[in-house]
Structures are given as C-alpha cells and as structure tokens.
CSV table of C-alpha atoms in Angstrom, one decimal:
chain,number,residue,atom,x,y,z
A,1,UNK,CA,9.2,29.8,-24.6
A,2,UNK,CA,6.1,30.1,-27.9
A,3,UNK,CA,7.8,26.5,-28.4
A,4,UNK,CA,7.1,24.4,-25.4
A,5,UNK,CA,4.0,23.4,-26.2
A,6,UNK,CA,5.9,21.9,-29.5
A,7,UNK,CA,8.1,19.8,-26.7
A,8,UNK,CA,5.8,19.0,-24.0
A,9,UNK,CA,3.8,16.8,-27.2
A,10,UNK,CA,6.5,15.8,-28.7
A,11,UNK,CA,8.4,14.6,-25.3
A,12,UNK,CA,5.0,13.2,-23.8
A,13,UNK,CA,4.3,10.9,-27.3
A,14,UNK,CA,7.6,10.1,-27.5
A,15,UNK,CA,8.3,8.9,-24.4
A,16,UNK,CA,4.2,6.8,-24.5
A,17,UNK,CA,5.6,4.9,-27.7
A,18,UNK,CA,9.1,3.2,-26.2
A,19,UNK,CA,9.0,-0.1,-25.0
A,20,UNK,CA,10.8,0.6,-21.4
A,21,UNK,CA,7.3,2.6,-20.6
A,22,UNK,CA,5.1,0.0,-22.3
A,23,UNK,CA,6.6,-2.9,-20.3
A,24,UNK,CA,7.5,-1.1,-17.4
A,25,UNK,CA,3.5,-0.2,-17.2
A,26,UNK,CA,2.5,-3.4,-17.7
A,27,UNK,CA,5.4,-5.3,-15.4
A,28,UNK,CA,3.9,-2.4,-12.5
A,29,UNK,CA,-0.1,-3.7,-13.9
A,30,UNK,CA,0.9,-7.2,-13.8
A,31,UNK,CA,2.5,-7.3,-9.6
A,32,UNK,CA,0.0,-5.6,-8.7
A,33,UNK,CA,-3.2,-8.6,-10.5
A,34,UNK,CA,-0.9,-10.9,-8.6
A,35,UNK,CA,-0.1,-9.4,-5.4
A,36,UNK,CA,-4.5,-9.1,-4.9
A,37,UNK,CA,-5.1,-12.3,-7.2
A,38,UNK,CA,-2.5,-14.1,-4.4
A,39,UNK,CA,-5.1,-15.3,-2.1
A,40,UNK,CA,-8.1,-16.0,-4.3
A,41,UNK,CA,-5.2,-18.5,-5.8
A,42,UNK,CA,-4.2,-20.8,-2.6
A,43,UNK,CA,-8.1,-21.0,-2.3
A,44,UNK,CA,-8.0,-23.0,-5.9
A,45,UNK,CA,-4.4,-25.1,-5.1
A,46,UNK,CA,-5.9,-26.3,-2.0
A,47,UNK,CA,-9.5,-26.1,-2.2
A,48,UNK,CA,-10.8,-24.3,0.3
A,49,UNK,CA,-13.6,-22.5,-2.1
A,50,UNK,CA,-15.4,-25.6,-2.8
A,51,UNK,CA,-14.8,-27.7,1.5
A,52,UNK,CA,-17.1,-25.5,3.1
A,53,UNK,CA,-18.1,-26.8,6.7
A,54,UNK,CA,-15.9,-29.5,8.7
A,55,UNK,CA,-18.6,-32.5,8.6
A,56,UNK,CA,-17.8,-33.5,12.8
A,57,UNK,CA,-20.3,-36.6,13.7
A,58,UNK,CA,-21.9,-37.0,17.4
A,59,UNK,CA,-22.4,-40.2,18.7
A,60,UNK,CA,-25.4,-39.7,20.9
A,61,UNK,CA,-25.9,-43.9,22.3
A,62,UNK,CA,-25.0,-42.8,25.7
A,63,UNK,CA,-27.9,-41.1,25.7
A,64,UNK,CA,-26.5,-38.0,28.0
A,65,UNK,CA,-27.5,-34.6,27.8
A,66,UNK,CA,-24.2,-34.0,26.8
A,67,UNK,CA,-24.5,-34.4,23.0
A,68,UNK,CA,-27.6,-32.7,22.1
A,69,UNK,CA,-26.4,-29.9,23.9
A,70,UNK,CA,-23.8,-29.8,22.2
A,71,UNK,CA,-25.7,-30.0,19.2
A,72,UNK,CA,-27.4,-27.3,19.9
A,73,UNK,CA,-24.6,-25.5,20.5
A,74,UNK,CA,-24.9,-22.0,18.3
A,75,UNK,CA,-21.7,-20.3,17.8
A,76,UNK,CA,-20.4,-15.9,17.7
A,77,UNK,CA,-20.7,-14.4,15.0
A,78,UNK,CA,-17.7,-13.7,15.2
A,79,UNK,CA,-15.5,-17.0,14.6
A,80,UNK,CA,-14.5,-17.6,11.2
A,81,UNK,CA,-14.0,-21.3,11.9
A,82,UNK,CA,-17.5,-23.5,10.3
A,83,UNK,CA,-18.1,-26.9,11.9
A,84,UNK,CA,-21.0,-28.7,11.2
A,85,UNK,CA,-22.4,-30.8,14.5
A,86,UNK,CA,-23.9,-33.8,13.0
A,87,UNK,CA,-25.6,-36.6,15.1
A,88,UNK,CA,-25.6,-40.6,14.8
A,89,UNK,CA,-27.0,-43.1,17.4
A,90,UNK,CA,-23.6,-44.8,17.1
A,91,UNK,CA,-20.0,-45.3,15.8
A,92,UNK,CA,-21.3,-48.5,13.8
A,93,UNK,CA,-24.0,-45.7,12.3
A,94,UNK,CA,-23.9,-47.0,8.0
A,95,UNK,CA,-23.7,-43.1,7.0
A,96,UNK,CA,-21.1,-42.3,9.9
A,97,UNK,CA,-18.4,-45.3,7.9
A,98,UNK,CA,-19.8,-44.4,5.0
A,99,UNK,CA,-18.7,-40.6,5.7
A,100,UNK,CA,-15.6,-41.4,6.8
A,101,UNK,CA,-14.5,-43.6,4.4
A,102,UNK,CA,-15.2,-40.9,1.2
A,103,UNK,CA,-13.9,-38.4,4.0
A,104,UNK,CA,-16.7,-36.5,3.8
A,105,UNK,CA,-16.7,-36.5,7.8
A,106,UNK,CA,-13.1,-35.4,9.3
A,107,UNK,CA,-14.6,-37.0,12.5
A,108,UNK,CA,-16.6,-38.3,15.7
A,109,UNK,CA,-17.4,-37.4,19.2
A,110,UNK,CA,-18.2,-40.2,21.4
A,111,UNK,CA,-18.5,-39.4,25.9
A,112,UNK,CA,-17.5,-41.6,28.5
A,113,UNK,CA,-18.7,-41.9,31.4
A,114,UNK,CA,-19.6,-39.1,33.8
A,115,UNK,CA,-17.2,-38.7,37.2
A,116,UNK,CA,-19.8,-35.6,38.7
A,117,UNK,CA,-21.9,-33.5,37.1
A,118,UNK,CA,-20.2,-31.9,33.2
A,119,UNK,CA,-19.3,-32.9,30.9
A,120,UNK,CA,-18.0,-37.0,30.6
A,121,UNK,CA,-14.8,-37.5,29.2
A,122,UNK,CA,-14.7,-37.1,25.1
A,123,UNK,CA,-12.3,-38.6,22.4
A,124,UNK,CA,-12.5,-37.5,19.1
A,125,UNK,CA,-11.7,-40.2,15.9
A,126,UNK,CA,-11.2,-39.5,12.3
A,127,UNK,CA,-8.8,-41.7,10.1
A,128,UNK,CA,-5.7,-39.3,10.3
A,129,UNK,CA,-5.8,-39.2,14.8
A,130,UNK,CA,-5.2,-36.0,14.5
A,131,UNK,CA,-7.7,-33.1,15.5
A,132,UNK,CA,-7.0,-29.9,13.3
A,133,UNK,CA,-6.8,-27.1,16.0
A,134,UNK,CA,-9.6,-24.4,14.3
A,135,UNK,CA,-11.9,-27.0,15.2
A,136,UNK,CA,-10.3,-27.8,17.9
A,137,UNK,CA,-10.9,-24.7,19.0
A,138,UNK,CA,-14.1,-24.7,18.7
A,139,UNK,CA,-15.3,-28.0,19.8
A,140,UNK,CA,-13.4,-26.8,22.9
A,141,UNK,CA,-15.9,-24.0,22.8
A,142,UNK,CA,-18.4,-25.8,22.5
A,143,UNK,CA,-18.0,-28.5,25.1
A,144,UNK,CA,-16.6,-25.9,27.9
A,145,UNK,CA,-20.0,-23.8,26.9
A,146,UNK,CA,-21.5,-27.0,27.6
A,147,UNK,CA,-20.1,-28.0,30.3
A,148,UNK,CA,-21.4,-24.8,31.9
A,149,UNK,CA,-24.5,-25.9,31.3
A,150,UNK,CA,-24.5,-28.7,33.3
A,151,UNK,CA,-22.5,-27.2,36.3
A,152,UNK,CA,-25.4,-24.9,36.7
A,153,UNK,CA,-28.4,-26.4,35.0
A,154,UNK,CA,-31.9,-24.8,37.4
A,155,UNK,CA,-29.5,-21.6,38.1
A,156,UNK,CA,-28.2,-19.6,35.2
A,157,UNK,CA,-30.9,-19.1,32.6
A,158,UNK,CA,-29.1,-19.8,28.9
A,159,UNK,CA,-28.8,-16.1,28.5
A,160,UNK,CA,-27.2,-15.6,31.3
A,161,UNK,CA,-25.0,-18.5,30.3
A,162,UNK,CA,-24.7,-17.2,27.3
A,163,UNK,CA,-23.0,-13.5,28.9
A,164,UNK,CA,-20.5,-15.8,30.0
A,165,UNK,CA,-19.1,-16.8,27.4
A,166,UNK,CA,-19.2,-13.3,25.5
A,167,UNK,CA,-15.9,-11.6,24.9
A,168,UNK,CA,-15.5,-8.8,26.7
A,169,UNK,CA,-13.9,-6.0,23.7
A,170,UNK,CA,-11.7,-3.6,25.0
A,171,UNK,CA,-12.1,-0.3,22.8
A,172,UNK,CA,-8.9,2.6,23.0
A,173,UNK,CA,-9.6,6.5,22.7
A,174,UNK,CA,-6.6,9.2,22.1
A,175,UNK,CA,-5.5,11.3,25.5
A,176,UNK,CA,-5.4,15.0,25.3
A,177,UNK,CA,-5.3,15.1,21.2
A,178,UNK,CA,-4.1,18.5,19.2
A,179,UNK,CA,-6.5,19.5,16.3
A,180,UNK,CA,-7.2,18.2,12.8
A,181,UNK,CA,-6.8,18.6,9.3
A,182,UNK,CA,-10.0,20.6,9.9
A,183,UNK,CA,-9.2,22.4,13.1
A,184,UNK,CA,-10.5,20.7,15.2
A,185,UNK,CA,-10.0,17.8,18.0
A,186,UNK,CA,-9.0,13.9,16.3
A,187,UNK,CA,-10.3,11.7,18.9
A,188,UNK,CA,-10.1,8.5,16.9
A,189,UNK,CA,-7.7,7.0,15.3
A,190,UNK,CA,-7.5,7.7,11.8
A,191,UNK,CA,-9.6,4.3,10.2
A,192,UNK,CA,-7.8,1.9,8.5
A,193,UNK,CA,-8.7,2.3,5.4
A,194,UNK,CA,-6.8,5.7,5.2
A,195,UNK,CA,-3.3,3.9,6.6
A,196,UNK,CA,-3.7,1.3,3.0
A,197,UNK,CA,-4.5,4.7,1.0
A,198,UNK,CA,-1.5,6.2,2.6
A,199,UNK,CA,0.9,3.2,1.8
A,200,UNK,CA,-0.5,2.7,-1.8
A,201,UNK,CA,0.4,6.6,-2.4
A,202,UNK,CA,3.5,6.3,-0.5
A,203,UNK,CA,4.9,3.9,-2.8
A,204,UNK,CA,3.5,4.7,-6.1
A,205,UNK,CA,4.3,8.5,-5.7
A,206,UNK,CA,8.3,7.1,-5.1
A,207,UNK,CA,8.0,5.2,-7.8
A,208,UNK,CA,6.5,8.4,-10.5
A,209,UNK,CA,9.0,10.7,-8.9
A,210,UNK,CA,12.2,8.4,-8.4
A,211,UNK,CA,11.0,7.1,-12.6
A,212,UNK,CA,10.2,9.5,-14.8
A,213,UNK,CA,13.3,11.6,-12.8
A,214,UNK,CA,15.4,9.0,-14.4
A,215,UNK,CA,14.3,9.5,-17.2
A,216,UNK,CA,14.6,13.0,-18.1
A,217,UNK,CA,17.9,13.2,-17.3
A,218,UNK,CA,18.6,10.7,-19.6
A,219,UNK,CA,17.1,12.2,-22.3
A,220,UNK,CA,19.2,15.0,-21.7
A,221,UNK,CA,22.2,13.5,-21.4
A,222,UNK,CA,21.5,10.7,-24.7
A,223,UNK,CA,21.6,14.2,-26.7
A,224,UNK,CA,24.4,15.6,-24.8
A,225,UNK,CA,26.2,13.0,-25.9
A,226,UNK,CA,24.9,12.1,-29.1
A,227,UNK,CA,25.9,15.4,-29.9
A,228,UNK,CA,21.5,16.3,-31.3
A,229,UNK,CA,21.5,19.0,-28.2
A,230,UNK,CA,23.6,21.5,-30.6
A,231,UNK,CA,20.5,21.0,-33.0
A,232,UNK,CA,18.4,21.7,-30.7
A,233,UNK,CA,19.6,24.5,-29.5
A,234,UNK,CA,19.7,26.4,-32.5
A,235,UNK,CA,15.8,25.2,-33.0
A,236,UNK,CA,14.1,25.9,-29.6
A,237,UNK,CA,15.9,28.2,-26.9
A,238,UNK,CA,17.3,25.4,-24.0
A,239,UNK,CA,15.0,26.7,-21.1
A,240,UNK,CA,11.4,25.9,-23.9
A,241,UNK,CA,13.4,22.4,-24.0
A,242,UNK,CA,13.8,21.7,-20.1
A,243,UNK,CA,10.7,22.6,-19.1
A,244,UNK,CA,9.1,20.9,-22.2
A,245,UNK,CA,10.6,17.9,-20.9
A,246,UNK,CA,9.5,18.3,-17.6
A,247,UNK,CA,5.9,18.9,-18.3
A,248,UNK,CA,5.7,16.1,-20.5
A,249,UNK,CA,6.9,13.9,-18.8
A,250,UNK,CA,4.7,15.4,-16.4
A,251,UNK,CA,1.8,14.0,-18.4
A,252,UNK,CA,3.5,10.7,-18.2
A,253,UNK,CA,3.3,10.2,-15.2
A,254,UNK,CA,0.3,10.9,-14.5
A,255,UNK,CA,-1.1,8.5,-17.0
A,256,UNK,CA,1.0,5.8,-15.5
A,257,UNK,CA,-0.6,6.9,-12.3
A,258,UNK,CA,-4.2,6.3,-14.1
A,259,UNK,CA,-3.7,3.0,-15.9
A,260,UNK,CA,-1.9,1.4,-11.5
A,261,UNK,CA,-5.2,3.5,-10.3
A,262,UNK,CA,-7.9,1.3,-13.2
A,263,UNK,CA,-5.8,-2.1,-12.7
A,264,UNK,CA,-7.0,-1.8,-8.9
A,265,UNK,CA,-9.4,-0.6,-9.3
A,266,UNK,CA,-10.7,-3.1,-12.1
A,267,UNK,CA,-9.4,-6.3,-9.8
A,268,UNK,CA,-11.4,-5.1,-7.0
A,269,UNK,CA,-14.5,-5.1,-8.7
A,270,UNK,CA,-14.1,-9.1,-10.0
A,271,UNK,CA,-16.7,-11.2,-7.9
A,272,UNK,CA,-13.7,-13.2,-6.1
A,273,UNK,CA,-12.1,-9.6,-4.8
A,274,UNK,CA,-15.6,-8.4,-4.0
A,275,UNK,CA,-15.4,-9.0,0.1
A,276,UNK,CA,-11.6,-8.6,0.4
A,277,UNK,CA,-12.0,-4.8,1.9
A,278,UNK,CA,-14.6,-6.1,4.2
A,279,UNK,CA,-12.4,-9.4,5.0
A,280,UNK,CA,-9.4,-7.0,6.3
A,281,UNK,CA,-12.6,-4.8,7.4
A,282,UNK,CA,-11.6,-1.7,5.6
A,283,UNK,CA,-14.6,0.7,4.9
A,284,UNK,CA,-14.5,3.5,1.9
A,285,UNK,CA,-17.0,5.4,3.8
A,286,UNK,CA,-14.6,5.9,6.5
A,287,UNK,CA,-11.5,7.8,3.6
A,288,UNK,CA,-10.3,11.0,4.7
A,289,UNK,CA,-11.1,13.1,1.6
A,290,UNK,CA,-8.4,15.3,1.9
A,291,UNK,CA,-5.6,12.2,1.8
A,292,UNK,CA,-6.2,12.5,-1.6
A,293,UNK,CA,-6.4,16.5,-2.4
A,294,UNK,CA,-3.5,17.1,-0.7
A,295,UNK,CA,-2.3,13.8,-2.0
A,296,UNK,CA,-2.5,14.6,-6.0
A,297,UNK,CA,-1.3,18.8,-4.7
A,298,UNK,CA,1.8,17.1,-2.7
A,299,UNK,CA,2.5,14.3,-6.0
A,300,UNK,CA,2.6,17.7,-8.6
A,301,UNK,CA,4.5,19.5,-5.9
A,302,UNK,CA,7.5,16.7,-5.1
A,303,UNK,CA,7.5,15.5,-8.6
A,304,UNK,CA,8.7,19.3,-10.0
A,305,UNK,CA,10.9,19.9,-7.7
A,306,UNK,CA,12.9,16.4,-8.3
A,307,UNK,CA,12.1,16.3,-12.2
A,308,UNK,CA,14.2,19.9,-12.0
A,309,UNK,CA,17.1,18.2,-9.9
A,310,UNK,CA,17.5,15.5,-12.4
A,311,UNK,CA,16.7,17.6,-16.0
A,312,UNK,CA,20.0,20.0,-14.3
A,313,UNK,CA,22.1,17.3,-13.1
A,314,UNK,CA,21.7,15.4,-16.7
A,315,UNK,CA,22.6,19.3,-18.1
A,316,UNK,CA,26.0,18.5,-17.0
A,317,UNK,CA,27.4,14.7,-18.4
A,318,UNK,CA,28.0,14.2,-21.5
A,319,UNK,CA,27.8,10.6,-21.6
A,320,UNK,CA,25.8,8.5,-20.6
A,321,UNK,CA,28.2,6.0,-18.3
A,322,UNK,CA,28.0,8.7,-15.8
A,323,UNK,CA,24.4,9.9,-15.6
A,324,UNK,CA,23.9,6.8,-12.8
A,325,UNK,CA,26.9,8.6,-10.5
A,326,UNK,CA,26.3,12.1,-11.0
A,327,UNK,CA,22.8,11.2,-10.3
A,328,UNK,CA,24.0,10.2,-7.2
A,329,UNK,CA,22.7,12.3,-4.9
A,330,UNK,CA,19.4,13.5,-6.0
A,331,UNK,CA,18.3,9.3,-5.6
A,332,UNK,CA,19.6,9.3,-1.6
A,333,UNK,CA,17.6,12.4,-0.9
A,334,UNK,CA,14.4,10.3,-3.0
A,335,UNK,CA,15.3,6.8,-1.0
A,336,UNK,CA,15.1,9.9,1.8
A,337,UNK,CA,11.5,11.2,0.9
A,338,UNK,CA,10.4,7.7,0.8
A,339,UNK,CA,11.8,6.4,4.0
A,340,UNK,CA,11.4,8.0,6.3
A,341,UNK,CA,7.1,8.2,6.4
A,342,UNK,CA,7.3,4.1,6.0
A,343,UNK,CA,9.1,3.3,8.4
A,344,UNK,CA,6.7,6.1,10.2
A,345,UNK,CA,3.3,4.8,9.4
A,346,UNK,CA,2.9,3.4,13.0
A,347,UNK,CA,3.9,7.0,14.5
A,348,UNK,CA,3.2,9.6,12.2
A,349,UNK,CA,3.3,12.5,14.6
A,350,UNK,CA,6.9,11.7,15.6
A,351,UNK,CA,9.7,15.1,16.2
A,352,UNK,CA,11.5,13.2,13.1
A,353,UNK,CA,8.6,13.1,11.2
A,354,UNK,CA,7.2,16.9,11.6
A,355,UNK,CA,10.7,18.4,11.4
A,356,UNK,CA,11.0,16.3,7.4
A,357,UNK,CA,7.6,17.3,6.2
A,358,UNK,CA,8.4,21.2,7.0
A,359,UNK,CA,12.0,20.2,4.8
A,360,UNK,CA,11.7,20.4,1.0
A,361,UNK,CA,13.1,17.1,-0.3
A,362,UNK,CA,10.9,15.5,2.2
A,363,UNK,CA,7.9,16.9,2.8
A,364,UNK,CA,5.9,16.4,-0.4
A,365,UNK,CA,5.5,12.6,1.3
A,366,UNK,CA,6.0,12.2,5.1
A,367,UNK,CA,3.0,15.8,5.1
A,368,UNK,CA,0.8,13.1,2.9
A,369,UNK,CA,1.7,11.0,6.3
A,370,UNK,CA,0.6,13.1,8.2
A,371,UNK,CA,-2.8,14.6,7.1
A,372,UNK,CA,-3.2,10.7,6.2
A,373,UNK,CA,-2.8,9.3,9.8
A,374,UNK,CA,-1.7,11.8,11.6
A,375,UNK,CA,-2.6,14.9,13.7
A,376,UNK,CA,-1.6,17.7,11.7
A,377,UNK,CA,-3.0,21.6,11.5
A,378,UNK,CA,-4.5,23.3,8.5
A,379,UNK,CA,-1.8,26.1,9.7
A,380,UNK,CA,1.0,23.2,9.3
A,381,UNK,CA,0.6,22.0,5.6
A,382,UNK,CA,-0.1,25.5,4.4
A,383,UNK,CA,3.1,26.7,5.6
A,384,UNK,CA,5.2,22.8,4.3
A,385,UNK,CA,3.3,23.9,0.8
A,386,UNK,CA,4.8,27.9,0.5
A,387,UNK,CA,7.9,26.1,1.2
A,388,UNK,CA,7.7,23.3,-1.0
A,389,UNK,CA,6.8,26.0,-3.1
A,390,UNK,CA,9.3,29.0,-3.2
A,391,UNK,CA,12.2,25.7,-2.9
A,392,UNK,CA,9.9,24.8,-6.4
A,393,UNK,CA,10.5,29.0,-8.2
A,394,UNK,CA,14.5,28.7,-6.3
A,395,UNK,CA,15.3,25.4,-7.6
A,396,UNK,CA,13.7,26.2,-11.0
A,397,UNK,CA,15.9,29.1,-11.1
A,398,UNK,CA,18.6,27.5,-10.1
A,399,UNK,CA,18.0,24.4,-12.6
A,400,UNK,CA,17.5,26.7,-15.4
A,401,UNK,CA,21.2,28.5,-15.4
A,402,UNK,CA,23.1,25.3,-14.7
A,403,UNK,CA,20.4,23.7,-17.8
A,404,UNK,CA,22.0,26.4,-19.9
A,405,UNK,CA,25.3,26.8,-19.1
A,406,UNK,CA,25.3,22.0,-18.8
A,407,UNK,CA,24.6,21.9,-21.7
A,408,UNK,CA,26.9,23.3,-24.0
A,409,UNK,CA,29.3,22.7,-21.9
A,410,UNK,CA,31.2,18.3,-23.4
A,411,UNK,CA,34.0,17.0,-21.6
A,412,UNK,CA,34.7,15.4,-18.1
A,413,UNK,CA,31.7,16.2,-16.1
A,414,UNK,CA,32.1,19.5,-14.6
A,415,UNK,CA,31.7,21.1,-10.7
A,416,UNK,CA,30.2,23.4,-9.5
A,417,UNK,CA,33.1,26.1,-9.3
A,418,UNK,CA,33.6,25.5,-12.8
A,419,UNK,CA,29.5,25.8,-14.1
A,420,UNK,CA,29.8,29.6,-12.1
A,421,UNK,CA,33.1,30.3,-14.2
A,422,UNK,CA,31.3,29.0,-17.1
A,423,UNK,CA,28.1,31.0,-16.1
A,424,UNK,CA,30.3,34.2,-15.4
A,425,UNK,CA,31.4,33.6,-19.1
A,426,UNK,CA,27.6,33.4,-20.8
A,427,UNK,CA,26.4,36.1,-18.6
A,428,UNK,CA,24.1,34.1,-17.2
C-alpha cells in the first residue's frame, strides 16, 4: 500500500494525457456549447433580433372613435408579441405606402360602417394577404377591449374595463405533504431551477460513472493481455494496483465534471445568454444547496460502487475483445440506475423510486432525484447512505479478492465457480 500514491498519480497523468479523454471531453463541451447557443443562432438566421416590434398601420379617415381607442391600447406586461400601432390619415398616405413597399410596415387596418354600438367590420391589408398568428391574436385582444369600451361607454370606468380583461390565474398547493429534507412539511412543489439542476446532475453523473468505469476495466484487461500485469505484480501488490487505479480514475472523473461545469458557466455568462434563466423562469436564488452537497456525496459513493465492480470484471478477462460481454451486467445495472430517476422526474415520490433509493445499485441517482424535487426525510437519506456505504465496503472486500485471483488467471474467461476454486487454492 506504500506505492498507492505513486499508482494514483501515474494513473491520473496517464489517463488525462490520452487522446480519448481529450476528444471525449471536447465533444461534450462542444455539444453543450452548441445546445446552449441554438436559440441565439436561430434568431440570427431568422433576423428576429433586428426585427423589433411589428409595425401595423391604423387608418383613421373614417373618423370613428375605434381608431383612437385602438391606438391607445396597451398590451399586458406579460405579452410576448410586440406590435406597434401607428396612425395614418388614409390608405394612400405616402409614408404608409413607402413603409409597405420597403417592408417596414407589415400591413394596415381599415374600418367599415358600424351597424351597432360596437367595433365596425375590420379589414387587414398587406402585401402577403396573410396575418401572422401572433399579430392576429394581439389585434383581436386589442379590438375586443375596444369593443367592450364602446358598448359599456359611460357605464364602466377604464379600470373596470381593464379588470374584465385581466387573465384569471390559478395557483396550486399540495394537500397534506410529508416531511422534507429539513424535517418541515413541503407545502409547495420544488422550484423549476431544482428540476433543471437534478436533470443535469443525473446525466452528468451517469456519463461520468459509466465512462470512467469502462476506463478502469479496459486498462486492467489491457495490462493482462499484454502481460505487463506480471511485471506490475512484482513491483506493487494487486490491492495497491486496484485501489490506485480506482482513485486515479476518480480524480480524472472529477476533472472532467469540473471542465463541463466551467463550460456551462462560461456559456451562461455570454451576453446573449444572460437572460436565458429569466426567459425560462429560473431563479438561482431558489436553488436548494442541499442538492449539490448530497449530489457530490452520492456521486462519490456511486462512483466507487461501480468502479470496484468494473475493476473486478476487468481482472477476470484476458482479452479486450471479451470485455464488452463480461461487463454487460454492470452496464445494465448502470442503465437501470439512470433510467428509473430520469423517467420519474415528474413523479419523484412513486413507490418504484422510493424502493430504488434504498437499493445500493440504484440509490445514488434515485435518492438524488428525491432530494432535489421529491419529498424525503433526513432519516431516509441517512439510511440510504449507510446501506450504500456498507455495500461499498463489502463489494470492495469481494472485488479485492476477485482482483487478486483474476489477474493471475489467463485463458478463457473463468466462471464464478472457477474463481472460488482459485481463491481457495491461492488461500485468498
């Protein structure tokens, strides 16, 4: 064990310098950068950033109060459609015709003869002969308010007319509820930012655990197949080699996560992305810090759980061609660990997620989901962590025995029965 530090440092430097690590990390960073900047690129190609508010003309030659009321219309603050209504004396107005010809003005409205007390027939004129859906909704809302003002003229105040068109909102509240991570009841659902963080952490942890786990197994198998293992055993004990490789690759995984997190932060700081959180109604002040703290703990424990299994599998395979088949059961456990919480983000308190949060092979990500957006008590988290920790110690003990036996066995992949016989023969 006195050479553990040397093996950790060698493994870390060796893996970081490989092309596979650089290319994989670069591809992930590029995908994240492209994904976060897609809305900006779409706006640039569509030219929406230069369009501004759509200009619509309102012809006032009929002399009705409709045009005056329409020009005085103010859209609700939460309206996403920006329309600028401009007054023109007639349809032949030179400025209006020039604007239509150059495309600065999308179209104009004219009014017919009123048959009653409301808004007369309205006609939209444009070069395309069509009315954009968002602009049509905007104009219909404005004309509907004008129609109400004309019909209720002198009967209702301006405030009362505005109140009629104020959207009615419905708030939600959870009935009952259990105890949260701080022991207090949760009366409200988790903020949207927590869902985003949990989803990002689930993907990040799954990718990191699976990539680094395969890295450990591939390295052990490659050393066995090239007979380098026989030389390494004479210079360091198998246990030092196994735990040195696991810890060294663990540092590689942490470095990769740090690079990815830094790329996300750098993209969020770009000027055109500064309002992306606001656009999606995400408030960082509502972020539950416990998600990050528990997330780091669960990631570390989950990594060692799967890394030990991959190391044991890699030690019993003599050829790299057989590694994929041998590691398939561990990969399947990894996919179950990821898919259960990913497909339960909208329902984090189902019985399946609760059970999975106590099973060691699925608890790292399932418990992270419950902590982030579910309803979980502190004692439940503690029980899950203790079960996971005990399993890691037992698995570490078993993986060490398999590793010490497996690295000395060559030929076809041994069965469990043959490994047990070898353990007894080697008195391990």
